[in-house]
Amino acid sequence: MSNPVTMDKPGETVLLMGNEAIVRGALEAGIRIAASYPGTPASEIGNTLAEIAKETGIHFEWSTNEKVAFEVVYGASMCNQRGLVPMKHVGLNVALDIMEMAALRGVKGGLVFVSADDPSQHSSGQEQDQRWLAKQNCIPVLEPSDPQDAKDFTIHAFELSERHKQPVMLRTVTRVSHMRSNVKLGELKKLNREAKFDFEQFSYVVAGFDKMFYGREKEANEKIARMMAEFDSSPLNKLVMTGKEKVGVIATGQTYNYVMDALVKLGAKEKVAVLKLGTSNPLPEGPITKLLKGVNKILVTEEPDPFVELHVKALAKDANPKVELYGRIGGKLPAEGELMPYMVDGVIAEMLGQKPEGNPRAEVEKEAKDLIFGRMLTVCAGCPHRPSIYALKRAVKAVKGDIHKVVMNGDIGCYGLAWAPPMSYEDTYFCMGASLGVSQGMSQVGIDTIAWIGDGTFFHAAIPALMNAVQTKTNIKVVVADNGVTAMTGFQPNPQSGKMATGEATKSVSIEAIAKAVGVEHVEVTDAYDTKATEAAFKRMLKTEGVAMVISRRICATEAIRQMRPKRPVPYEVDESKCVGCKLCLTTFGCPGLNFDEDKKKASIDPTICMGCGVCAQVCNVGCIHRRDE
Amino acid sequence: MKTTRVVIAGVGGQGTLLATRLIAETAIKQGLQVRIGETYGMAQRGGPVMGHIQIGEAYSPQIRPGEADALLGFEIAEATRRGVTYLKQGGLAIVNSKKLPPVEVISGMRKYPEEGELVKLLKKVSSKVAVFDATKLAEKAGDPIATNMVMLGALAASGVLPFGQDEIMATMKESIPTRFLELNMKAFKLGAEALKKSKGLLTFLPRA
Ligand SMILES: Cc1ncc(C[n+]2csc(CCOP(=O)(O)OP(=O)(O)O)c2C)c(N)n1
Ligand code: SF4
Ligand code: SF4
Ligand code: SF4
């Protein structure tokens, strides 16, 4: 079937995920370029762009990090081209420096960046609400409620960006990014604009005149004021109100869905006025004031912070000081996290004087919780990170006597799951690249450390920290868990993969060459699947003074399987006649392919899960695990 | 039209997403409105995966507790966990008896619950619980990887969806690469047969 994202059939209805719909919207807006860095829940935007870039003639790249991605697209925007920068919410923290500058200096070709926020942290370390950063920097925020909106709002965003010469934030939440629904396609567009930098205007020059800077702040504020006026009658905001309602709801972005479902369920469509809010910054004060004046009670739904609610509270002071405000501030809805449909049902029921139902399954859910495990995350069967950790733990025990003689500072990626039992070896875990920095501070005050970092994260954020360690002669040990790809976010290529986002071959950047170039003298490379050799390399690293590095290398097992499809690797099996039932393979290594039969008191391997890496055979002292064909 | 709601539960790598997509694409071809919410944050690493499918009028991508017409459970513990929350009173649970022990069980921290206890719990919300070994049927079709099609076949034959087996098979023909099509079709049909055979005695389907 042809790819619905590039299908040239305006008017056709197709099934699209929110993230795919954003790409379709960008194509209907005629983008020339896009750059991204992977991160859930944004990754499918880039994955889709990578798939369609060649076919549509746009440039797409997986940049080394979000800041680079933003700069690349900003460069093209200065030359009058439209461009998209999708990223995970925390990616914006990395790109913040350039985002602020772009907001202050303005853009030429439309520049839209996506902040894919993750309320309730389905796959993130924090649930940062990035709308605050936009507000702080005079950047408008558009919040789609579903895939159709995602496509349509993207087109609006480009148009808005170009008209006001300001970058625009398209802000999604996980439930929109990953929602699939019907999307009616529009027309694909090619702008074919000449790329041109405006030398005369000096728009982007940093001059040393403070007047010029202040001028820019004023301009940005004026842009926001103009947009605010425009948003009052924008199709992105829809007020449905007869004037007879006593209850009103301001439903922001995705939460509009919960509000509408609640009204259907409660049979209250006629009793509640609803403002579907698509522009959360600047807020359309016109319709909000109208709503505030017309009702006695008002609910604001949004995720996760009371960003709109705070502003509505301020507006209510003048518009209708007696209005009762329901939302996250007063505690009617939880102060953090995503909303759940039943929560919204409950507050609206309460506002209408009906009895809220709550979660009807709370009791039996508790029983299920007692009976069923939580299903902890762990790395895949055959994952190279598991033997690396196994070997590292053994090496630290052998050299230092106890694993707690060293603080194991982990980093962001699949290998961050080193804390999962039975490995359970990781003491800290923060944000991209932090392992190298915090290790140095600990080391400076006399605590031994290991920085445990992946290849993708190394390129993204660790190189400055590594140079720092060399310059300051800090005694740190660095293990690069190198699986060749950025696996956790979906196997995207990184600078050493030797290919670009589109699959086209390119040079491979060598981690060991970088380490040596910045002055790390002890650099070793081992095969993660060879536990003995890897353990020996770790021991040598631990005994070396100063900055020392081991790169434990082996392709991500899941990526390897993807590449050999439809063939499957030959699985391993346990020779039951030899297995002594000691469970060592399970309690010290614990690959998900292994299992234990309590009746027979023997280990076994599930051939449908086993990736055939053969490492468990090295862990078993008895030698009863072997390849099926051997 | 009444809205049809189905919850799909499983573990990363079981192919739940493809099953969900085939249902949704079929619905769209019938001119119906669909909403799918998927939770798969860490699916790659053995984490739980859940899909909510709603066909007809529905705004939210999530089904409310106790409102799913059917549960399609690819792994028995995941099926029970989700079933007790989402399956409506009297809704149909189609459950693969396959156990995928998580790391808590593998490393000896917890025991995998008995199948009987799981089913007992699930029956607290509905008596229509059909448990069968879909993975074995997939093996019979040629590859355990086709478990998802066995499950899809069973759901298609159950009559819960607003369309039948033929419509889904037509979508399969369009979206599945030719070299995998035969295997998938075979698995789909075995699943449909298994469910039909069980009509009347829904508690336990014949073990393949
Ligand atoms: C600033 C930021 N951008 C993106 C992400 C999303 N993210 C999670 S893990 C990861 C990188 C994983 O790559 P790698 O270091 O190669 O480890 P692997 O998963 O391959 O083991 C990324 C980019 C993030 N957490 N923070
Ligand atoms: S995706 Fe690859 S790197 Fe990540 S846990 Fe699985 S095998 Fe390991
Ligand atoms: S380590 Fe070897 S002997 Fe011990 S349970 Fe595992 S397979 Fe059997
Ligand atoms: S060979 Fe052993 S360690 Fe490797 S994937 Fe199979 S069961 Fe797991």
Coordinates of C-alpha atoms in Angstrom, one line a residue, chain B residues 22-187:
Chain B
L22 CA -5.4 -3.9 10.5
I23 CA -8.6 -3.4 12.4
A24 CA -8.4 0.4 12.1
E25 CA -7.6 0.4 8.4
T26 CA -10.5 -1.9 7.8
A27 CA -12.8 0.4 9.7
I28 CA -11.7 3.4 7.6
K29 CA -12.3 1.5 4.4
Q30 CA -15.9 1.0 5.6
G31 CA -16.2 4.7 6.0
L32 CA -16.2 4.5 9.8
Q33 CA -14.6 6.8 12.4
V34 CA -11.8 5.2 14.4
R35 CA -9.7 6.3 17.4
I36 CA -6.8 4.4 18.6
G37 CA -4.7 5.0 21.6
E38 CA -1.6 3.1 22.1
T39 CA 0.7 2.8 25.1
Y40 CA 4.1 1.3 24.2
G41 CA 6.6 3.6 25.8
M42 CA 9.2 0.9 26.4
A43 CA 7.8 -1.9 24.4
Q44 CA 11.1 -2.9 22.9
R45 CA 12.4 -3.9 26.3
G46 CA 9.7 -6.4 27.3
G47 CA 7.4 -3.7 28.6
P48 CA 3.6 -4.0 28.5
V49 CA 1.8 -2.8 25.4
M50 CA -1.8 -1.8 25.2
G51 CA -4.0 -0.6 22.4
H52 CA -7.4 0.9 22.7
I53 CA -9.6 0.8 19.6
Q54 CA -12.8 2.6 19.3
I55 CA -15.0 2.5 16.2
G56 CA -17.9 4.9 16.0
E57 CA -18.4 8.1 18.0
A58 CA -15.5 8.6 20.5
Y59 CA -13.2 11.5 21.1
S60 CA -10.7 10.3 23.7
P61 CA -8.0 7.8 22.6
Q62 CA -8.6 6.0 25.9
I63 CA -11.5 3.7 26.9
R64 CA -12.9 4.3 30.3
P65 CA -12.7 1.6 32.9
G66 CA -15.4 -1.0 32.5
E67 CA -16.5 0.0 29.0
A68 CA -14.6 -2.3 26.6
D69 CA -16.8 -4.7 24.6
A70 CA -13.9 -7.1 24.1
L71 CA -10.4 -7.8 25.4
L72 CA -7.8 -9.3 23.1
G73 CA -5.1 -10.6 25.4
F74 CA -1.9 -11.8 23.8
E75 CA -0.3 -12.8 27.1
I76 CA -2.3 -14.1 30.0
A77 CA -1.0 -11.9 32.9
E78 CA -1.2 -8.8 30.8
A79 CA -4.7 -9.8 29.6
T80 CA -5.9 -10.1 33.2
R81 CA -4.3 -6.9 34.3
R82 CA -6.0 -4.9 31.6
G83 CA -9.2 -7.0 31.5
V84 CA -10.1 -6.2 35.1
T85 CA -9.8 -2.5 34.4
Y86 CA -11.4 -2.2 31.0
L87 CA -13.6 -5.1 30.1
K88 CA -17.3 -4.3 30.6
Q89 CA -19.6 -6.6 32.6
G90 CA -20.5 -9.4 30.2
G91 CA -17.8 -8.4 27.6
L92 CA -15.8 -11.0 25.7
A93 CA -12.2 -11.8 26.7
I94 CA -10.2 -13.7 24.1
V95 CA -7.0 -14.7 25.8
N96 CA -3.8 -16.4 24.7
S97 CA -2.6 -18.7 27.4
K98 CA 1.0 -17.9 26.5
K99 CA 3.2 -16.8 29.5
L100 CA 6.0 -14.4 29.0
P101 CA 7.7 -14.2 32.4
P102 CA 9.1 -10.8 33.2
V103 CA 12.5 -10.2 34.9
E104 CA 10.9 -10.3 38.3
V105 CA 10.0 -14.0 37.7
I106 CA 13.2 -14.9 35.7
S107 CA 15.4 -13.6 38.5
G108 CA 13.4 -15.4 41.1
M109 CA 11.9 -12.3 42.9
R110 CA 8.3 -13.4 42.2
K111 CA 6.3 -16.3 41.0
Y112 CA 4.3 -16.3 37.8
P113 CA 0.6 -16.5 38.9
E114 CA -1.3 -19.7 38.3
E115 CA -3.4 -19.7 35.1
G116 CA -6.5 -20.7 37.2
E117 CA -6.1 -17.7 39.5
L118 CA -5.7 -15.3 36.6
V119 CA -8.8 -16.6 34.9
K120 CA -10.7 -16.4 38.2
L121 CA -9.9 -12.8 38.6
L122 CA -10.8 -12.0 35.0
K123 CA -14.2 -13.7 35.6
K124 CA -15.0 -11.3 38.3
V125 CA -15.7 -8.7 35.5
S126 CA -17.2 -11.1 32.9
S127 CA -18.0 -14.8 32.6
K128 CA -17.2 -14.8 28.8
V129 CA -13.6 -15.7 29.0
A130 CA -12.0 -17.7 26.2
V131 CA -8.5 -19.0 26.9
F132 CA -6.5 -20.8 24.2
D133 CA -3.0 -21.4 23.1
A134 CA -2.8 -19.0 20.2
T135 CA 1.0 -19.3 20.0
K136 CA 0.7 -23.0 19.4
L137 CA -1.8 -22.4 16.6
A138 CA 0.6 -19.9 15.1
E139 CA 3.3 -22.5 15.2
K140 CA 0.9 -24.9 13.4
A141 CA 0.4 -22.2 10.7
G142 CA 4.2 -22.0 10.3
D143 CA 5.7 -19.5 12.8
P144 CA 4.9 -18.5 16.4
I145 CA 5.5 -14.9 15.2
A146 CA 2.0 -15.1 13.6
T147 CA 0.3 -15.3 17.0
N148 CA -1.1 -11.8 16.4
M149 CA -3.0 -13.0 13.3
V150 CA -4.4 -16.0 15.3
M151 CA -5.7 -13.5 17.8
L152 CA -7.1 -11.2 15.2
G153 CA -8.8 -14.1 13.5
A154 CA -10.5 -15.0 16.7
L155 CA -11.7 -11.5 17.3
A156 CA -12.9 -11.2 13.7
A157 CA -15.0 -14.4 14.2
S158 CA -16.5 -13.3 17.5
G159 CA -18.9 -10.8 15.9
V160 CA -17.8 -8.0 18.2
L161 CA -16.5 -5.8 15.4
P162 CA -18.9 -4.0 13.0
F163 CA -17.3 -6.0 10.1
G164 CA -16.3 -9.6 9.6
Q165 CA -13.4 -11.8 8.6
D166 CA -13.6 -11.1 4.8
E167 CA -13.2 -7.3 5.3
I168 CA -10.2 -7.8 7.5
M169 CA -8.7 -10.3 5.2
A170 CA -9.0 -7.9 2.3
T171 CA -7.0 -5.3 4.3
M172 CA -4.4 -7.9 5.1
K173 CA -4.0 -8.6 1.4
E174 CA -3.3 -4.9 0.8
S175 CA -0.9 -4.3 3.7
I176 CA 1.0 -7.5 4.3
P177 CA 4.0 -8.2 2.0
T178 CA 3.3 -11.1 -0.3
R179 CA 6.0 -13.4 1.1
F180 CA 4.4 -13.3 4.6
L181 CA 0.8 -13.3 3.4
E182 CA 0.2 -17.0 3.3
L183 CA 1.5 -17.6 6.8
N184 CA -0.6 -14.7 8.2
M185 CA -3.8 -15.8 6.4
K186 CA -3.4 -19.4 7.7
A187 CA -2.9 -18.2 11.2

